[in-house]
Coordinates of C-alpha atoms in Angstrom, one line a residue:
X1015 CA 6.7 -89.1 242.1
X1016 CA 3.4 -88.7 240.2
X1017 CA 4.7 -85.5 238.5
X1018 CA 7.9 -87.2 237.4
X1019 CA 6.0 -90.2 236.0
X1020 CA 3.7 -87.8 234.1
X1021 CA 6.7 -85.9 232.7
X1022 CA 8.3 -89.1 231.6
X1023 CA 5.1 -90.3 230.0
X1024 CA 4.8 -87.0 228.1
X1025 CA 8.4 -87.2 226.9
X1026 CA 7.6 -90.7 225.5
X1027 CA 4.5 -89.3 223.7
X1028 CA 6.2 -86.4 222.1
X1029 CA 8.0 -86.8 218.8
X1030 CA 11.6 -85.7 219.3
X1031 CA 13.1 -88.0 216.7
X1032 CA 12.5 -85.6 213.8
X1033 CA 14.3 -82.6 215.4
X1034 CA 17.5 -81.7 213.5
X1035 CA 20.3 -79.2 214.0
X1036 CA 19.8 -76.4 211.5
X1037 CA 23.6 -75.8 211.5
X1038 CA 24.9 -79.3 210.9
X1039 CA 21.6 -80.9 209.7
X1040 CA 22.3 -83.8 212.1
X1041 CA 19.4 -85.4 214.0
X1042 CA 19.1 -85.0 217.7
X1043 CA 19.2 -88.0 220.0
X1044 CA 17.1 -88.0 223.1
X1045 CA 18.7 -88.2 226.5
X1046 CA 17.2 -87.8 230.0
X1047 CA 17.5 -84.0 230.2
X1048 CA 18.6 -82.9 226.8
X1049 CA 18.7 -83.6 223.1
X1050 CA 22.1 -83.9 221.5
X1051 CA 23.7 -84.5 218.1
X1052 CA 26.8 -86.6 217.3
X1053 CA 28.7 -83.3 217.4
X1054 CA 27.5 -82.6 220.9
X1055 CA 25.1 -79.8 220.0
X1056 CA 22.9 -79.9 223.1
X1057 CA 19.3 -78.7 223.6
X1058 CA 18.1 -78.6 227.2
X1059 CA 14.7 -80.2 228.1
X1060 CA 13.2 -78.1 230.9
X1061 CA 9.8 -79.1 232.4
X1062 CA 9.4 -81.6 229.6
X1063 CA 9.9 -79.1 226.8
X1064 CA 12.9 -78.8 224.5
X1065 CA 14.3 -75.3 224.5
X1066 CA 16.0 -74.3 221.2
X1067 CA 16.3 -70.6 222.3
X1068 CA 17.5 -68.7 225.4
X1069 CA 14.8 -67.9 228.0
X1070 CA 15.8 -64.2 227.9
X1071 CA 14.4 -62.8 224.6
X1072 CA 12.2 -60.0 223.3
X1073 CA 9.0 -62.0 223.9
X1074 CA 9.1 -61.9 227.8
X1075 CA 5.9 -59.8 227.9
X1076 CA 4.0 -62.3 225.8
X1077 CA 5.3 -65.2 228.0
X1078 CA 4.0 -63.4 231.1
X1079 CA 0.7 -62.7 229.3
X1080 CA -0.1 -66.2 228.2
X1081 CA 0.8 -67.8 231.5
X1082 CA -1.4 -65.3 233.3
X1083 CA -4.4 -65.5 230.8
X1084 CA -3.7 -69.1 230.1
X1085 CA -7.3 -70.2 229.3
X1086 CA -9.1 -66.9 228.6
X1087 CA -9.4 -67.5 224.8
X1088 CA -10.0 -71.3 225.0
X1089 CA -13.3 -72.5 223.5
X1090 CA -13.4 -75.1 226.3
X1091 CA -13.3 -72.2 228.7
X1092 CA -15.6 -69.6 227.0
X1093 CA -18.0 -72.3 225.8
X1094 CA -18.1 -70.5 222.5
X1095 CA -16.5 -71.7 219.2
X1096 CA -14.5 -68.5 218.8
X1097 CA -11.1 -70.1 218.1
X1098 CA -12.6 -73.0 216.1
X1099 CA -14.5 -70.6 213.8
X1100 CA -11.4 -68.4 213.3
X1101 CA -9.2 -71.4 212.6
X1102 CA -11.5 -73.0 210.0
X1103 CA -11.9 -69.7 208.2
X1104 CA -8.2 -69.1 208.2
X1105 CA -7.4 -72.6 206.9
X1106 CA -10.0 -72.4 204.2
X1107 CA -11.1 -76.0 204.6
X1108 CA -13.4 -77.9 207.0
X1109 CA -11.6 -78.8 210.2
X1110 CA -12.6 -82.5 209.7
X1111 CA -10.1 -82.6 206.8
X1112 CA -7.0 -82.0 208.9
X1113 CA -7.1 -85.4 210.6
X1114 CA -3.8 -87.2 210.4
X1115 CA -2.0 -84.1 208.8
X1116 CA 1.3 -82.9 210.2
X1117 CA 0.6 -79.3 211.3
X1118 CA 3.3 -76.9 212.4
X1119 CA 1.8 -74.2 214.7
X1120 CA 4.2 -71.2 215.0
X1121 CA 3.6 -68.9 217.9
X1122 CA 1.1 -71.0 219.9
X1123 CA 0.6 -68.7 222.8
X1124 CA -1.2 -70.6 225.5
X1125 CA -2.5 -73.1 223.0
X1126 CA -6.1 -71.9 222.0
X1127 CA -5.6 -73.2 218.4
X1128 CA -3.6 -76.2 219.6
X1129 CA -6.7 -77.4 221.4
X1130 CA -8.8 -77.2 218.3
X1131 CA -6.2 -78.8 216.0
X1132 CA -5.9 -81.7 218.4
X1133 CA -9.7 -82.0 218.7
X1134 CA -9.9 -82.6 214.9
X1135 CA -7.1 -85.2 214.9
X1136 CA -4.1 -83.3 213.5
X1137 CA -0.5 -84.3 214.4
X1138 CA 0.5 -81.0 216.0
X1139 CA 4.1 -79.7 216.4
X1140 CA 3.6 -76.4 218.3
X1141 CA 6.1 -73.9 219.5
X1142 CA 6.5 -70.3 220.8
X1143 CA 9.5 -68.1 221.2
X1144 CA 8.3 -67.2 224.7
X1145 CA 7.7 -69.4 227.7
X1146 CA 4.0 -69.4 226.8
X1147 CA 4.8 -73.0 225.7
X1148 CA 4.6 -73.9 229.4
X1149 CA 1.0 -72.6 229.5
X1150 CA 0.3 -74.7 226.3
X1151 CA 1.9 -77.7 228.1
X1152 CA -0.4 -77.3 231.1
X1153 CA -3.5 -76.8 228.9
X1154 CA -3.0 -79.5 226.2
X1155 CA -0.7 -82.2 227.5
X1156 CA -0.5 -85.2 227.7
X1157 CA -1.7 -85.9 224.2
X1158 CA -0.4 -88.5 221.8
X1159 CA -0.6 -86.1 218.8
X1160 CA 1.2 -83.1 220.4
X1161 CA 4.8 -82.2 220.4
X1162 CA 5.8 -78.9 222.1
X1163 CA 9.0 -77.0 222.0
X1164 CA 10.3 -73.5 222.6
X1165 CA 11.8 -72.2 219.4
X1166 CA 12.4 -69.4 216.9
X1167 CA 10.2 -69.0 213.8
X1168 CA 13.3 -68.0 211.8
X1169 CA 15.2 -71.1 212.8
X1170 CA 12.8 -74.1 212.9
X1171 CA 14.6 -77.3 213.8
X1172 CA 13.0 -79.6 211.2
X1173 CA 14.1 -80.9 207.8
X1174 CA 12.8 -79.4 204.6
X1175 CA 9.5 -80.5 203.2
X1176 CA 8.2 -82.1 206.5
X1177 CA 4.8 -80.5 207.3
X1178 CA 1.4 -80.6 205.5
X1179 CA 0.4 -77.3 207.0
X1180 CA 2.4 -74.4 208.4
X1181 CA 0.0 -72.3 210.5
X1182 CA 0.9 -68.9 212.0
X1183 CA -1.9 -66.7 213.4
X1184 CA -1.3 -63.5 215.3
X1185 CA 2.5 -63.7 215.0
X1186 CA 4.2 -62.4 211.9
X1187 CA 3.9 -58.7 212.7
X1188 CA 5.7 -59.3 216.0
X1189 CA 8.8 -61.0 214.5
X1190 CA 12.0 -59.2 213.4
X1191 CA 11.1 -59.9 209.7
X1192 CA 7.9 -61.1 208.2
X1193 CA 9.7 -62.2 205.0
X1194 CA 12.3 -64.3 206.8
X1195 CA 9.6 -65.9 208.9
X1196 CA 7.5 -66.8 205.8
X1197 CA 10.7 -68.2 204.2
X1198 CA 11.3 -70.5 207.1
X1199 CA 7.7 -71.6 207.5
X1200 CA 7.8 -72.4 203.7
X1201 CA 11.1 -74.3 203.9
X1202 CA 9.7 -76.9 206.3
X1203 CA 6.5 -77.3 204.3
X1204 CA 5.9 -80.2 201.9
X1205 CA 5.5 -79.5 198.1
X1206 CA 1.8 -78.9 197.7
X1207 CA 1.5 -78.1 201.4
X1208 CA -0.5 -75.1 202.7
X1209 CA 0.9 -72.0 204.4
X1210 CA -1.6 -70.1 206.5
X1211 CA -0.9 -66.8 208.2
X1212 CA -2.3 -63.4 209.0
X1213 CA -0.8 -60.0 209.4
X1214 CA -1.8 -56.6 210.8
X1215 CA -3.3 -54.4 208.1
X1216 CA -2.3 -50.8 207.6
X1217 CA -5.1 -48.4 208.4
X1218 CA -4.9 -44.5 208.5
X1219 CA -6.9 -44.7 211.7
X1220 CA -3.8 -45.9 213.6
X1221 CA -2.3 -42.5 213.0
X1222 CA -5.5 -40.6 213.8
X1223 CA -5.7 -42.1 217.3
X1224 CA -3.6 -42.4 220.4
X1225 CA -3.0 -46.1 219.8
X1226 CA 0.6 -45.9 218.8
X1227 CA 1.4 -43.2 221.3
X1228 CA 0.3 -45.5 224.2
X1229 CA 2.3 -48.4 222.8
X1230 CA 5.4 -46.2 222.4
X1231 CA 5.6 -45.5 226.1
X1232 CA 4.2 -48.8 227.5
X1233 CA 6.5 -51.0 225.4
X1234 CA 9.5 -49.4 227.0
X1235 CA 8.5 -50.3 230.6
X1236 CA 9.8 -53.3 232.5
X1237 CA 7.7 -56.4 231.9
X1238 CA 6.0 -56.5 235.3
X1239 CA 5.2 -52.8 235.1
X1240 CA 3.7 -53.2 231.7
X1241 CA 1.0 -55.5 233.1
X1242 CA 0.3 -53.1 236.0
X1243 CA -0.2 -50.2 233.6
X1244 CA -2.4 -52.1 231.1
X1245 CA -4.5 -53.5 233.9
X1246 CA -5.0 -50.0 235.3
X1247 CA -6.0 -48.6 231.8
X1248 CA -8.4 -51.5 231.3
X1249 CA -9.9 -50.8 234.8
X1250 CA -10.4 -47.1 233.9
X1251 CA -11.6 -47.4 230.2
X1252 CA -13.6 -50.6 230.2
X1253 CA -16.6 -49.2 232.2
X1254 CA -16.8 -46.3 229.8
X1255 CA -16.8 -48.6 226.8
X1256 CA -19.3 -50.8 228.4
X1257 CA -21.6 -47.9 229.3
X1258 CA -21.7 -46.8 225.6
X1259 CA -21.5 -50.4 224.3
X1260 CA -24.6 -49.9 222.0
X1261 CA -23.7 -46.4 220.8
X1262 CA -21.7 -46.8 217.6
X1263 CA -20.7 -43.1 217.5
X1264 CA -19.3 -43.2 221.0
X1265 CA -17.4 -46.4 220.3
X1266 CA -15.9 -44.8 217.2
X1267 CA -14.8 -41.8 219.3
X1268 CA -13.5 -43.9 222.2
X1269 CA -11.3 -45.9 219.8
X1270 CA -9.6 -42.6 218.9
X1271 CA -8.5 -42.0 222.6
X1272 CA -8.8 -45.3 224.4
X1273 CA -5.8 -47.7 224.7
X1274 CA -7.9 -50.8 225.4
X1275 CA -9.2 -53.6 223.3
X1276 CA -13.0 -53.9 223.4
X1277 CA -15.0 -56.7 221.6
X1278 CA -18.6 -56.2 222.5
X1279 CA -20.8 -57.2 219.6
X1280 CA -18.2 -59.5 218.1
X1281 CA -18.4 -62.4 220.6
X1282 CA -21.3 -63.8 222.6
X1283 CA -19.6 -63.4 226.0
X1284 CA -20.6 -62.3 229.5
X1285 CA -19.5 -58.9 230.8
X1286 CA -16.9 -60.6 233.0
X1287 CA -15.5 -62.5 230.0
X1288 CA -15.4 -59.4 227.9
X1289 CA -13.4 -57.7 230.7
X1290 CA -10.9 -60.5 230.7
X1291 CA -10.6 -60.4 226.9
X1292 CA -10.0 -56.7 227.2
X1293 CA -7.3 -57.2 229.9
X1294 CA -5.6 -59.7 227.7
X1295 CA -5.6 -57.9 224.4
X1296 CA -4.9 -54.5 225.9
X1297 CA -1.7 -56.0 227.3
X1298 CA -1.0 -57.7 224.0
X1299 CA -1.3 -54.7 221.7
X1300 CA 0.6 -52.4 224.0
X1301 CA 3.7 -54.5 224.8
X1302 CA 4.8 -56.1 221.5
X1303 CA 8.5 -55.4 220.8
X1304 CA 7.9 -55.5 217.0
X1305 CA 4.8 -54.1 215.4
X1306 CA 4.3 -53.8 211.6
X1307 CA 1.2 -53.0 209.5
X1308 CA 1.0 -53.8 205.8
X1309 CA -1.3 -52.9 203.0
X1310 CA -2.6 -55.7 200.8
X1311 CA -0.3 -54.6 198.0
X1312 CA 2.7 -54.6 200.5
X1313 CA 1.9 -58.1 201.6
X1314 CA 1.4 -59.3 198.1
X1315 CA 4.8 -57.9 197.1
X1316 CA 6.4 -59.9 199.9
X1317 CA 4.6 -63.1 199.0
X1318 CA 5.7 -62.8 195.3
X1319 CA 9.3 -63.3 196.4
X1320 CA 8.4 -67.0 196.9
X1321 CA 7.4 -69.4 194.1
X1322 CA 4.0 -70.5 195.5
X1323 CA 1.8 -72.5 193.2
X1324 CA -1.1 -70.1 194.2
X1325 CA -2.1 -67.8 197.0
X1326 CA -5.0 -65.7 198.2
X1327 CA -5.2 -62.7 200.5
X1328 CA -8.4 -61.9 202.4
X1329 CA -9.4 -59.0 204.6
X1330 CA -10.5 -60.6 207.9
X1331 CA -9.2 -61.8 211.3
X1332 CA -6.4 -59.6 212.5
X1333 CA -6.4 -57.7 209.3
X1334 CA -5.0 -59.7 206.3
X1335 CA -5.1 -63.4 206.1
X1336 CA -3.2 -65.4 203.5
X1337 CA -3.4 -69.0 202.2
X1338 CA -0.5 -70.1 200.0
X1339 CA 0.2 -73.4 198.4
X1340 CA 3.9 -74.4 198.0

């Protein structure tokens, strides 16, 4: 009974009235277990979350990942402002200034940035293509400023010119098309609104290491087997990285042959926390179905297809970070 009451409370809190059908442009009306338009276009509500996509899609590995490592990257869990600092730098403005703004968060994962956005008073509409939205739900609901849904970045169920900020960190390189994703994120953004995203950067080192070779084989495994393999690789390689953690030359050489992510020196974490970060990101970088790397010139060429008032590209974060004003 308590769980049902909580689900009903969260349904009342979430803002479903602004969802529209992207086919007919009709608004959805809320019913007990679904959203539906006047033309009987139905969207199921499962575990309190509207599902605009089929559960079976190419992001299954990410869904498993974020439900397993559901709090690993959360500032409230690490007790370090890692997500907060990254978000503020990416936005290019003090976090205090987002209070009351409508923010679309595309590709939320387990909700590490959702937590920060809510902390600073933004009205957050957060989604993921995978069932990672369920981890986000567990981590951040109930909250009066949060609406969650499972959806596709290239088919966002909101009207044009709705959001003040479209935020997309750690996602575009994993979508079928960076350009089509940017186009849809821009469509739902208000005139004068801010688009914030990052993208993997091309680096010759990717082709001078075993990085892509590991990915080529691991990505083709079944989802459950992928996690077993990446956990095994982390168990083998992490102690080696840790032993040579203060030796820059050895770290450089290890990155040529090691398949794992290793962040010593970047974050003020315990050895145990570093190990969990390595488990998480080793799985992340070896199981993505789509993987693209762009040069700054290549990204700028794509951005110029859109009539942004202005934009800037910076080398930081996952590689390249962009802020564009519609």
